[in-house]
Coordinates of C-alpha atoms and ligand atoms in Angstrom, one line a residue:
Chain A
X126 CA 0.0 0.0 0.0
X127 CA 2.8 2.3 1.0
X128 CA 4.5 1.8 -2.3
X129 CA 1.4 2.6 -4.2
X130 CA 0.9 5.8 -2.1
X131 CA 4.4 7.0 -3.0
X132 CA 4.2 6.1 -6.6
X133 CA 0.9 7.9 -6.9
X134 CA 2.2 11.0 -5.1
X135 CA 5.4 10.9 -7.1
X136 CA 3.5 10.9 -10.4
X137 CA 1.2 13.7 -9.1
X138 CA 4.3 15.6 -8.1
X139 CA 5.8 15.3 -11.6
X140 CA 2.6 16.6 -13.1
X141 CA 2.8 19.7 -11.0
X142 CA 6.5 20.0 -11.8
X143 CA 6.0 20.0 -15.5
X144 CA 3.7 23.0 -15.8
X145 CA 4.6 26.2 -17.6
X146 CA 7.0 28.5 -15.9
X147 CA 5.5 31.9 -14.9
X148 CA 8.4 34.1 -15.7
X149 CA 10.9 33.2 -18.4
X150 CA 13.7 35.5 -17.5
X151 CA 13.8 34.2 -13.9
X152 CA 13.4 30.7 -15.1
X153 CA 16.5 30.9 -17.3
X154 CA 18.5 32.4 -14.5
X155 CA 17.5 29.5 -12.3
X156 CA 18.4 27.0 -15.1
X157 CA 22.0 28.3 -15.4
X158 CA 22.4 28.4 -11.6
X159 CA 21.5 24.7 -11.5
X160 CA 23.7 23.8 -14.4
X161 CA 26.6 25.3 -12.4
X162 CA 25.5 23.7 -9.1
X163 CA 24.5 20.2 -10.2
X164 CA 26.6 19.8 -13.4
X165 CA 29.7 21.8 -13.6
X166 CA 30.6 21.4 -10.0
X167 CA 30.5 17.6 -10.4
X168 CA 33.1 17.6 -13.2
X169 CA 36.0 17.3 -10.8
X170 CA 34.8 14.2 -9.0
X171 CA 33.8 12.6 -12.2
X172 CA 37.3 13.1 -13.7
X173 CA 39.0 11.7 -10.5
X174 CA 36.8 8.6 -10.3
X175 CA 37.0 7.9 -14.0
X176 CA 40.8 8.1 -13.9
X177 CA 41.1 5.6 -11.1
X178 CA 38.6 3.2 -12.5
X179 CA 40.0 3.3 -16.0
X180 CA 43.4 2.3 -14.6
X181 CA 42.0 -0.3 -12.3
X182 CA 40.0 -2.0 -15.1
X183 CA 43.1 -2.1 -17.3
X184 CA 45.1 -3.8 -14.6
X185 CA 42.4 -6.3 -13.9
X186 CA 41.9 -7.2 -17.5
X187 CA 45.7 -7.7 -17.8
X188 CA 45.5 -9.9 -14.7
X189 CA 42.6 -12.0 -16.1
X190 CA 43.8 -12.4 -19.6
X191 CA 47.1 -14.2 -19.3
X192 CA 46.8 -16.7 -22.2
X193 CA 49.6 -16.3 -24.7
X194 CA 47.0 -16.9 -27.5
X195 CA 45.1 -13.6 -26.7
X196 CA 47.0 -10.6 -28.0
X197 CA 47.7 -7.7 -25.6
X198 CA 45.5 -5.2 -27.4
X199 CA 42.4 -7.1 -26.4
X200 CA 43.0 -5.8 -22.9
X201 CA 42.6 -2.1 -23.9
X202 CA 39.8 -3.0 -26.2
X203 CA 37.9 -4.5 -23.3
X204 CA 38.7 -1.7 -21.1
X205 CA 37.3 0.8 -23.6
X206 CA 34.1 -1.2 -24.1
X207 CA 33.6 -1.5 -20.3
X208 CA 33.9 2.2 -19.9
X209 CA 31.6 2.9 -22.8
X210 CA 28.9 0.4 -22.0
X211 CA 28.6 0.5 -18.2
X212 CA 31.1 2.6 -16.3
X213 CA 30.7 6.0 -17.8
X214 CA 26.9 5.9 -17.6
X215 CA 25.9 3.7 -14.7
X216 CA 28.7 3.9 -12.2
X217 CA 29.0 7.6 -12.9
X218 CA 25.3 8.0 -12.2
X219 CA 25.7 6.1 -8.9
X220 CA 28.4 8.6 -7.9
X221 CA 26.2 11.4 -9.0
X222 CA 23.2 9.9 -7.1
X223 CA 25.3 10.4 -4.0
X224 CA 26.4 14.0 -4.8
X225 CA 23.5 15.4 -6.6
X226 CA 20.7 13.4 -4.9
X227 CA 21.7 14.5 -1.4
X228 CA 22.3 18.0 -2.5
X229 CA 18.8 18.3 -4.1
X230 CA 17.0 16.5 -1.3
X231 CA 18.6 18.5 1.5
X232 CA 18.2 21.8 -0.3
X233 CA 14.5 21.3 -1.0
X234 CA 13.9 19.6 2.3
X235 CA 15.3 22.4 4.3
X236 CA 13.3 24.9 2.3
X237 CA 10.3 22.9 3.3
X238 CA 10.9 22.7 7.0
X239 CA 11.9 26.4 7.2
X240 CA 8.6 27.3 5.5
X241 CA 10.4 28.8 2.5
X242 CA 8.2 26.6 0.2
X243 CA 5.1 27.9 2.0
X244 CA 6.5 31.4 1.4
X245 CA 6.7 30.7 -2.3
X246 CA 3.2 29.2 -2.4
X247 CA 1.8 32.2 -0.5
X248 CA 3.1 34.5 -3.2
X249 CA 1.1 32.4 -5.7
X250 CA 4.0 30.6 -7.2
X251 CA 3.9 26.9 -8.1
X252 CA 6.8 25.9 -5.8
X253 CA 7.3 22.5 -7.2
X254 CA 7.7 23.6 -10.7
X255 CA 9.7 26.7 -9.7
X256 CA 12.2 24.8 -7.7
X257 CA 12.4 21.4 -9.4
X258 CA 12.0 21.9 -13.1
X259 CA 15.2 23.9 -13.6
X260 CA 17.1 21.2 -11.7
X261 CA 15.7 18.4 -13.8
X262 CA 16.4 20.1 -17.1
X263 CA 19.8 21.4 -16.1
X264 CA 21.0 18.0 -14.9
X265 CA 19.5 16.1 -17.8
X266 CA 21.1 18.7 -20.2
X267 CA 24.5 18.4 -18.5
X268 CA 24.9 14.7 -17.8
X269 CA 25.9 13.7 -21.4
X270 CA 28.9 16.0 -21.1
X271 CA 29.9 14.2 -17.9
X272 CA 29.5 10.9 -19.6
X273 CA 31.7 11.8 -22.5
X274 CA 34.3 13.4 -20.2
X275 CA 34.3 10.2 -18.2
X276 CA 34.8 8.0 -21.3
X277 CA 37.8 10.0 -22.4
X278 CA 39.3 10.3 -18.9
X279 CA 38.7 6.6 -18.1
X280 CA 40.4 5.4 -21.3
X281 CA 43.2 7.9 -20.5
X282 CA 43.5 6.4 -17.0
X283 CA 44.0 3.0 -18.6
X284 CA 46.7 4.4 -20.8
X285 CA 48.5 6.0 -17.8
X286 CA 48.5 2.7 -16.0
X287 CA 50.3 1.1 -19.0
X288 CA 52.8 3.9 -19.0
X289 CA 53.6 3.9 -15.3
X290 CA 52.7 0.4 -14.1
X291 CA 54.1 -1.8 -16.8
X292 CA 50.9 -3.6 -17.6
X293 CA 51.0 -3.9 -21.3
X294 CA 53.0 -1.6 -23.7
X295 CA 51.4 1.7 -24.4
X296 CA 51.6 0.9 -28.1
X297 CA 49.4 -2.2 -27.7
X298 CA 47.0 -0.1 -25.6
X299 CA 46.6 2.5 -28.2
X300 CA 46.2 -0.1 -30.9
X301 CA 43.5 -1.9 -28.9
X302 CA 41.3 1.2 -28.2
X303 CA 41.1 1.9 -31.9
X304 CA 40.0 -1.6 -32.9
X305 CA 36.4 -2.7 -33.6
X306 CA 34.9 0.6 -32.2
X307 CA 31.1 0.5 -32.1
X308 CA 29.6 4.1 -32.0
X309 CA 26.3 2.8 -30.9
X310 CA 27.8 2.1 -27.5
X311 CA 28.2 5.8 -26.9
X312 CA 24.6 6.5 -28.0
X313 CA 23.4 3.7 -25.7
X314 CA 25.4 5.1 -22.8
X315 CA 24.0 8.6 -23.3
X316 CA 20.4 7.5 -23.5
X317 CA 20.9 5.6 -20.3
X318 CA 22.4 8.6 -18.6
X319 CA 19.5 10.9 -19.5
X320 CA 17.1 8.5 -17.9
X321 CA 19.3 8.2 -14.8
X322 CA 19.7 11.9 -14.4
X323 CA 15.9 12.3 -14.6
X324 CA 15.4 9.6 -11.9
X325 CA 18.1 11.0 -9.6
X326 CA 16.7 14.6 -9.6
X327 CA 13.0 13.7 -9.4
X328 CA 13.3 11.1 -6.7
X329 CA 15.5 13.3 -4.6
X330 CA 13.3 16.3 -5.1
X331 CA 10.3 14.3 -4.2
X332 CA 11.9 13.1 -1.0
X333 CA 12.9 16.7 -0.1
X334 CA 9.6 18.2 -1.0
X335 CA 7.5 16.0 1.2
X336 CA 9.6 16.3 4.3
X337 CA 7.8 17.3 7.5
X338 CA 9.5 17.9 10.8
X339 CA 12.9 19.4 11.3
X340 CA 16.6 19.0 10.5
X341 CA 16.6 15.3 11.5
X342 CA 13.9 14.5 8.9
X343 CA 15.8 16.5 6.3
X344 CA 18.9 14.3 7.0
X345 CA 16.7 11.1 6.7
X346 CA 15.1 12.3 3.5
X347 CA 18.5 12.9 1.9
X348 CA 19.7 9.4 2.9
X349 CA 16.5 8.0 1.4
X350 CA 17.0 10.1 -1.7
X351 CA 20.4 8.6 -2.3
X352 CA 19.4 5.0 -1.6
X353 CA 16.2 5.1 -3.7
X354 CA 18.1 6.8 -6.6
X355 CA 20.8 4.2 -6.6
X356 CA 18.3 1.3 -6.5
X357 CA 16.2 2.9 -9.4
X358 CA 19.3 3.6 -11.4
X359 CA 20.4 0.0 -11.2
X360 CA 16.9 -1.3 -12.0
X361 CA 16.6 1.0 -15.0
X362 CA 20.1 0.0 -16.1
X363 CA 18.8 -3.6 -16.3
X364 CA 15.6 -2.6 -18.1
X365 CA 17.3 -0.3 -20.6
X366 CA 20.1 -2.7 -21.3
X367 CA 17.5 -5.4 -22.2
X368 CA 15.6 -2.9 -24.4
X369 CA 18.6 -1.3 -26.1
X370 CA 21.2 -4.0 -26.5
X371 CA 19.3 -7.2 -27.3
Chain B
X1450 CA -12.1 42.2 5.7
X1451 CA -11.7 38.5 6.2
X1452 CA -14.6 36.4 7.6
X1453 CA -14.0 32.9 9.0
X1454 CA -17.1 30.8 9.3
X1455 CA -17.4 27.5 11.1
X1456 CA -14.0 26.2 10.0
X1457 CA -13.1 22.7 10.9
X1458 CA -9.7 21.1 10.3
X1459 CA -8.7 17.5 11.2
X1460 CA -5.2 16.2 11.1
X1461 CA -4.9 12.4 11.2
X1462 CA -8.3 11.9 12.9
X1463 CA -7.4 14.6 15.5
X1464 CA -9.5 17.8 15.2
X1465 CA -7.2 20.8 15.4
X1466 CA -9.7 23.5 14.5
X1467 CA -13.3 23.1 15.6
X1468 CA -16.1 25.5 14.4
X1469 CA -13.7 28.4 14.4
X1470 CA -15.5 31.8 13.6
X1471 CA -13.7 35.1 13.4
X1472 CA -13.9 38.4 11.7
X1473 CA -10.7 40.3 10.8
X1474 CA -11.3 43.9 9.9
X1475 CA -9.4 46.0 7.3
X1476 CA -7.1 48.8 8.5
X1477 CA -6.9 47.1 11.9
X1478 CA -4.5 44.9 13.7
X1479 CA -6.5 41.7 14.4
X1480 CA -4.8 39.5 16.9
X1481 CA -5.2 35.7 17.4
X1482 CA -4.0 34.6 20.8
X1483 CA -3.9 31.2 22.5
X1484 CA -1.6 28.7 24.1
X1485 CA 1.2 27.0 22.2
X1486 CA -0.4 24.2 20.2
X1487 CA -3.9 25.6 20.3
X1488 CA -4.1 25.9 16.5
X1489 CA -3.1 29.5 15.7
X1490 CA -0.6 28.6 13.0
X1491 CA -2.9 26.0 11.5
X1492 CA -5.7 28.7 11.4
X1493 CA -3.4 31.2 9.7
X1494 CA -2.2 28.7 7.1
X1495 CA -5.8 27.6 6.5
X1496 CA -6.8 31.1 5.7
X1497 CA -4.7 31.1 2.5
X1498 CA -5.0 27.4 1.7
X1499 CA -1.6 26.2 2.8
X1500 CA -3.7 23.7 4.7
X1501 CA -7.0 22.6 3.2
X1502 CA -10.0 22.8 5.5
X1503 CA -12.5 20.1 6.1
X1504 CA -15.6 22.2 6.4
X1505 CA -16.4 25.9 6.7
X1506 CA -15.9 29.0 4.7
X1507 CA -13.3 31.8 4.5
X1508 CA -14.3 35.0 2.8
X1509 CA -11.7 37.5 1.5
X1510 CA -13.8 40.6 1.0
X1511 CA -16.7 38.5 0.0
X1512 CA -14.7 35.9 -2.0
X1513 CA -15.1 32.4 -0.6
X1514 CA -11.4 31.3 -0.9
X1515 CA -11.9 27.5 -0.7
X1516 CA -14.5 27.3 -3.4
X1517 CA -12.4 29.4 -5.9
X1518 CA -10.6 27.9 -8.8
X1519 CA -6.8 27.5 -8.5
X1520 CA -6.3 30.5 -10.8
X1521 CA -8.5 32.8 -8.7
X1522 CA -6.9 31.6 -5.5
X1523 CA -3.5 32.6 -6.9
X1524 CA -4.9 36.1 -7.6
X1525 CA -5.9 36.4 -3.9
X1526 CA -2.5 35.0 -2.8
X1527 CA -0.8 37.8 -4.7
X1528 CA -2.7 40.2 -2.4
X1529 CA -1.4 38.5 0.6
X1530 CA 1.9 39.2 2.5
X1531 CA 2.9 36.7 5.1
X1532 CA 5.5 36.7 7.8
X1533 CA 6.2 33.2 8.9
X1534 CA 7.1 32.0 12.4
X1535 CA 10.8 31.5 11.4
X1536 CA 11.0 34.3 8.8
X1537 CA 11.3 31.9 5.9
X1538 CA 13.8 34.1 4.0
X1539 CA 15.4 32.3 1.1
X1540 CA 18.8 31.4 2.5
X1541 CA 20.6 31.1 -0.8
X1542 CA 19.7 34.7 -1.8
X1543 CA 20.8 38.0 -0.4
X1544 CA 18.5 40.3 1.5
X1545 CA 18.1 42.5 -1.6
X1546 CA 17.3 39.5 -3.8
X1547 CA 14.8 38.2 -1.1
X1548 CA 12.9 41.5 -1.0
X1549 CA 13.1 41.9 -4.8
X1550 CA 11.9 38.4 -5.4
X1551 CA 8.1 39.1 -5.4
X1552 CA 8.8 42.1 -7.7
X1553 CA 10.8 40.0 -10.1
X1554 CA 8.0 37.5 -10.2
X1555 CA 5.0 39.7 -10.5
X1556 CA 5.9 43.1 -11.9
X1557 CA 7.5 44.2 -15.2
X1558 CA 9.3 47.1 -13.6
X1559 CA 12.8 48.0 -14.6
X1560 CA 15.7 47.0 -12.3
X1561 CA 16.0 50.6 -11.2
X1562 CA 12.4 50.8 -10.2
X1563 CA 12.6 47.5 -8.3
X1564 CA 15.7 48.5 -6.5
X1565 CA 14.0 51.8 -5.4
X1566 CA 11.0 49.8 -4.1
X1567 CA 13.3 47.3 -2.3
X1568 CA 15.2 50.2 -0.6
X1569 CA 12.0 51.8 0.4
X1570 CA 10.7 48.6 2.0
X1571 CA 14.0 48.0 3.8
X1572 CA 14.0 51.6 4.9
X1573 CA 10.5 51.1 6.2
X1574 CA 11.7 48.4 8.6
X1575 CA 14.8 50.3 9.6
X1576 CA 17.3 48.2 7.8
X1577 CA 20.0 50.0 5.9
X1578 CA 23.2 48.9 4.2
X1579 CA 22.5 45.2 4.5
X1580 CA 21.4 44.6 0.9
X1581 CA 24.2 42.3 0.1
X1582 CA 24.2 40.2 3.3
X1583 CA 22.7 36.7 3.4
X1584 CA 19.9 35.9 5.9
X1585 CA 22.3 33.7 8.0
X1586 CA 24.4 36.8 8.6
X1587 CA 21.6 38.7 10.3
X1588 CA 20.3 38.5 13.8
X1589 CA 16.9 37.0 14.5
X1590 CA 15.2 40.4 14.8
X1591 CA 16.8 41.7 11.6
X1592 CA 15.7 38.6 9.8
X1593 CA 12.1 39.1 11.0
X1594 CA 12.3 42.7 9.8
X1595 CA 13.7 41.7 6.4
X1596 CA 10.9 39.2 6.1
X1597 CA 8.4 42.0 6.8
X1598 CA 10.0 44.0 4.1
X1599 CA 9.5 41.2 1.7
X1600 CA 5.9 40.7 2.8
X1601 CA 5.1 44.3 2.0
X1602 CA 7.0 44.6 -1.2
X1603 CA 3.9 44.2 -3.4
X1604 CA 1.6 46.4 -1.3
X1605 CA -0.5 43.6 0.1
X1606 CA -4.1 44.0 1.0
X1607 CA -3.8 41.3 3.6
X1608 CA -0.9 40.8 6.0
X1609 CA -0.5 37.7 8.1
X1610 CA 2.1 37.5 10.8
X1611 CA 2.8 34.3 12.7
X1612 CA 4.4 35.2 16.0
X1613 CA 6.3 38.2 14.7
X1614 CA 8.2 38.7 17.9
X1615 CA 8.8 35.3 19.3
X1616 CA 12.4 34.9 20.4
X1617 CA 13.1 38.6 20.4
X1618 CA 14.0 40.8 23.3
X1619 CA 11.2 43.1 24.7
X1620 CA 12.5 46.3 23.0
X1621 CA 13.0 44.8 19.6
X1622 CA 9.6 43.1 20.0
X1623 CA 8.0 46.5 20.5
X1624 CA 9.8 47.9 17.4
X1625 CA 8.3 45.1 15.3
X1626 CA 4.9 45.5 16.8
X1627 CA 4.8 49.2 16.1
X1628 CA 6.1 48.6 12.6
X1629 CA 3.2 46.2 11.9
X1630 CA 0.8 48.6 13.4
X1631 CA 2.1 51.6 11.3
X1632 CA 2.1 49.6 8.1
X1633 CA -1.5 48.4 8.8
X1634 CA -2.8 52.0 9.4
X1635 CA -0.7 53.6 6.6
X1636 CA -1.9 51.3 3.9
X1637 CA -5.3 50.2 5.3
X1638 CA -4.2 46.5 5.3
X1639 CA -6.2 43.7 6.9
X1640 CA -3.6 42.4 9.3
X1641 CA -3.9 39.2 11.3
X1642 CA -1.2 38.6 13.9
X1643 CA -0.7 35.3 15.9
X1644 CA 0.9 35.8 19.2
X1645 CA 1.1 34.6 22.8
X1646 CA 2.9 37.8 23.8
X1647 CA 0.6 39.8 25.9
X1648 CA 2.7 42.8 25.6
X1649 CA 1.9 43.1 21.9
X1650 CA -1.7 42.4 22.6
X1651 CA -2.0 45.2 25.0
X1652 CA 0.0 47.6 22.9
X1653 CA -1.1 47.2 19.4
X1654 CA -4.2 45.0 19.0
X1655 CA -7.5 46.4 17.7
X1656 CA -9.5 43.2 17.9
X1657 CA -8.7 39.9 19.6
X1658 CA -9.7 36.3 19.1
X1659 CA -8.8 33.8 21.8
X1660 CA -8.3 30.3 20.5
X1661 CA -8.7 27.6 23.1
X1662 CA -8.1 23.9 22.2
X1663 CA -8.9 24.6 18.6
X1664 CA -12.1 26.6 19.2
X1665 CA -12.7 30.3 18.9
X1666 CA -13.4 30.8 22.6
X1667 CA -13.7 34.5 23.0
X1668 CA -13.4 37.7 21.0
X1669 CA -13.4 41.4 21.8
X1670 CA -11.0 44.3 22.5
X1671 CA -8.1 44.6 24.9
X1672 CA -10.1 46.7 27.3
X1673 CA -12.8 44.1 27.5
X1674 CA -10.2 41.3 27.7
X1675 CA -8.8 42.7 30.9
X1676 CA -12.2 42.6 32.7
X1677 CA -13.5 39.4 31.2
X1678 CA -14.9 36.7 33.4
X1679 CA -14.3 34.0 30.9
X1680 CA -12.4 31.4 32.9
X1681 CA -10.1 29.9 30.3
X1682 CA -9.1 33.3 29.0
X1683 CA -8.4 34.5 32.5
X1684 CA -6.2 31.5 33.1
X1685 CA -4.3 32.2 29.9
X1686 CA -3.9 35.9 30.6
X1687 CA -3.1 35.8 34.3
X1688 CA -0.8 32.8 34.4
X1689 CA 2.2 35.1 34.8
X1690 CA 3.1 36.9 37.9
X1691 CA 3.4 40.3 36.2
X1692 CA -0.1 40.0 34.8
X1693 CA -1.6 39.0 38.1
X1694 CA -0.1 42.1 39.6
X1695 CA -1.6 44.2 36.8
X1696 CA -5.0 42.7 37.5
X1697 CA -5.0 43.6 41.2
Ligands
ATP2958 N1 1.1 19.3 9.5 C1 0.6 18.9 10.6 N2 0.2 17.6 10.7 C2 -0.3 17.1 11.8 N3 -0.6 17.8 12.9 C3 -0.3 19.1 12.9 C4 0.3 19.7 11.7 N4 0.5 21.0 12.0 C5 0.0 21.2 13.2 N5 -0.5 20.1 13.8 C6 -1.0 20.0 15.1 O1 -2.0 21.0 15.2 C7 -2.0 21.5 16.6 C8 -1.9 23.1 16.5 O2 -0.7 23.5 16.0 P1 -0.3 24.9 15.7 O3 1.1 24.9 15.0 O4 -1.4 25.6 15.0 O5 -0.1 25.5 17.1 P2 0.2 27.0 17.5 O6 -1.0 27.5 18.2 O7 0.6 27.8 16.3 O8 1.3 26.9 18.6 P3 2.7 27.8 18.8 O9 2.3 28.9 19.6 O10 3.6 26.8 19.5 O11 3.2 28.1 17.4 C9 -0.8 20.9 17.3 O12 -1.2 20.0 18.2 C10 0.0 20.2 16.2 O13 0.5 19.0 16.7
MG2959 MG1 2.5 28.6 15.7

């Protein structure tokens, strides 16, 4: 019953969120603020995480593939495809669920408990649309850039590991990442990330918007936001992979 | 003028407002008093639909708020300024942006005109030179005053204040009370103030409604309040030593 209640209220919430903005100039200002807050400010962490994982995947692949029959460039080819297919969309989204999800839920949640949302409503403003729509669009707009950055940096991280850690020769690595490249993998990854971005922001905003109580409840809501976002990202990873890759 | 007729509000099977009736007159400071938890905040929020009500009617100069369409309600809300119990300033915006916000949303004035209005409102509440500070950088009393400035930015017809001077020292409390009174008289606003501060009641109220356990138990003026023989009101009023001394 509880699940149905939340799904119903979530859908009703989205309907309210997707209504026409009242003032376009303000709306555009909000949008760019959110691009900065949710997107641009996540670039650093994404670069760092992608670099580490790209290197780690390369080392693991080299460790796994020890047969003399398999040429070394297969290692970098697999690294590349792992990045493109799964890491740069799904794992990146899990990292972002932590960062963006808690940010959105705690911001909106504290606006709720401090009556700032009431203050918006009292002015005759549709608070859910005003607060949440710019966040959704900004993050969905920006996430493809993060995905692409992550792809490049991850593959670069793998290369660095070959240069500094003596895994395979950098020449083999470079050869491998150019072989049998399937552009659709990138498209697939970006489509997934758009859905994940939407889920992360809307689930977290929902958790924040319906907080009642005080600072403690805001904390709980932001934990829930992260947990539910992660679970839904992984569920939709499965669904979309089935739909798009088979 | 706002008329409240037989309003009932139930939260999770618990009645919080029971047959509440009240009349709030224009150009006057109408006070709602009562113990903590008696339902004052819920009443104030119900007036403007932040809480839905279960039965009853609320008329804003003859317009029955809860039967209006969403669009017409929004029109009324634009005529309302509200001061929340905690101020409710937007904490990621500066004071200037906070006060300018309603102007940004609902007027087509130039930046210069808006700035003039913002400074006028801040001047009105005796705040100068703090335009670029954030709410967290102000004291509680200053935040309350900034919130008043935002509430009056659009020249409201109705002003609702929820405990405007809770948590303030007596002197600052008087400043805020007088401010609310002046604004009310100057602009002919229908002002409703929730409070359990008897000082404010005695100094600035024009009409008083006493809420007791969710019911509108007594109404009248401050002169009549001091001589009432209503038992619950007397218990509320004369629970403090200082008030008992005034009485005798
Ligand atoms: N959102 C809510 N859900 C459930 N019950 C609520 C809600 N808001 C208020 N109540 C209940 O309604 C009653 C009246 O609360 P209200 O906030 O109106 O009191 P108050 O008179 O404003 O008190 P105070 O002077 O302390 O602000 C309380 O018992 C409170 O528990
Ligand atoms: Mg209250």
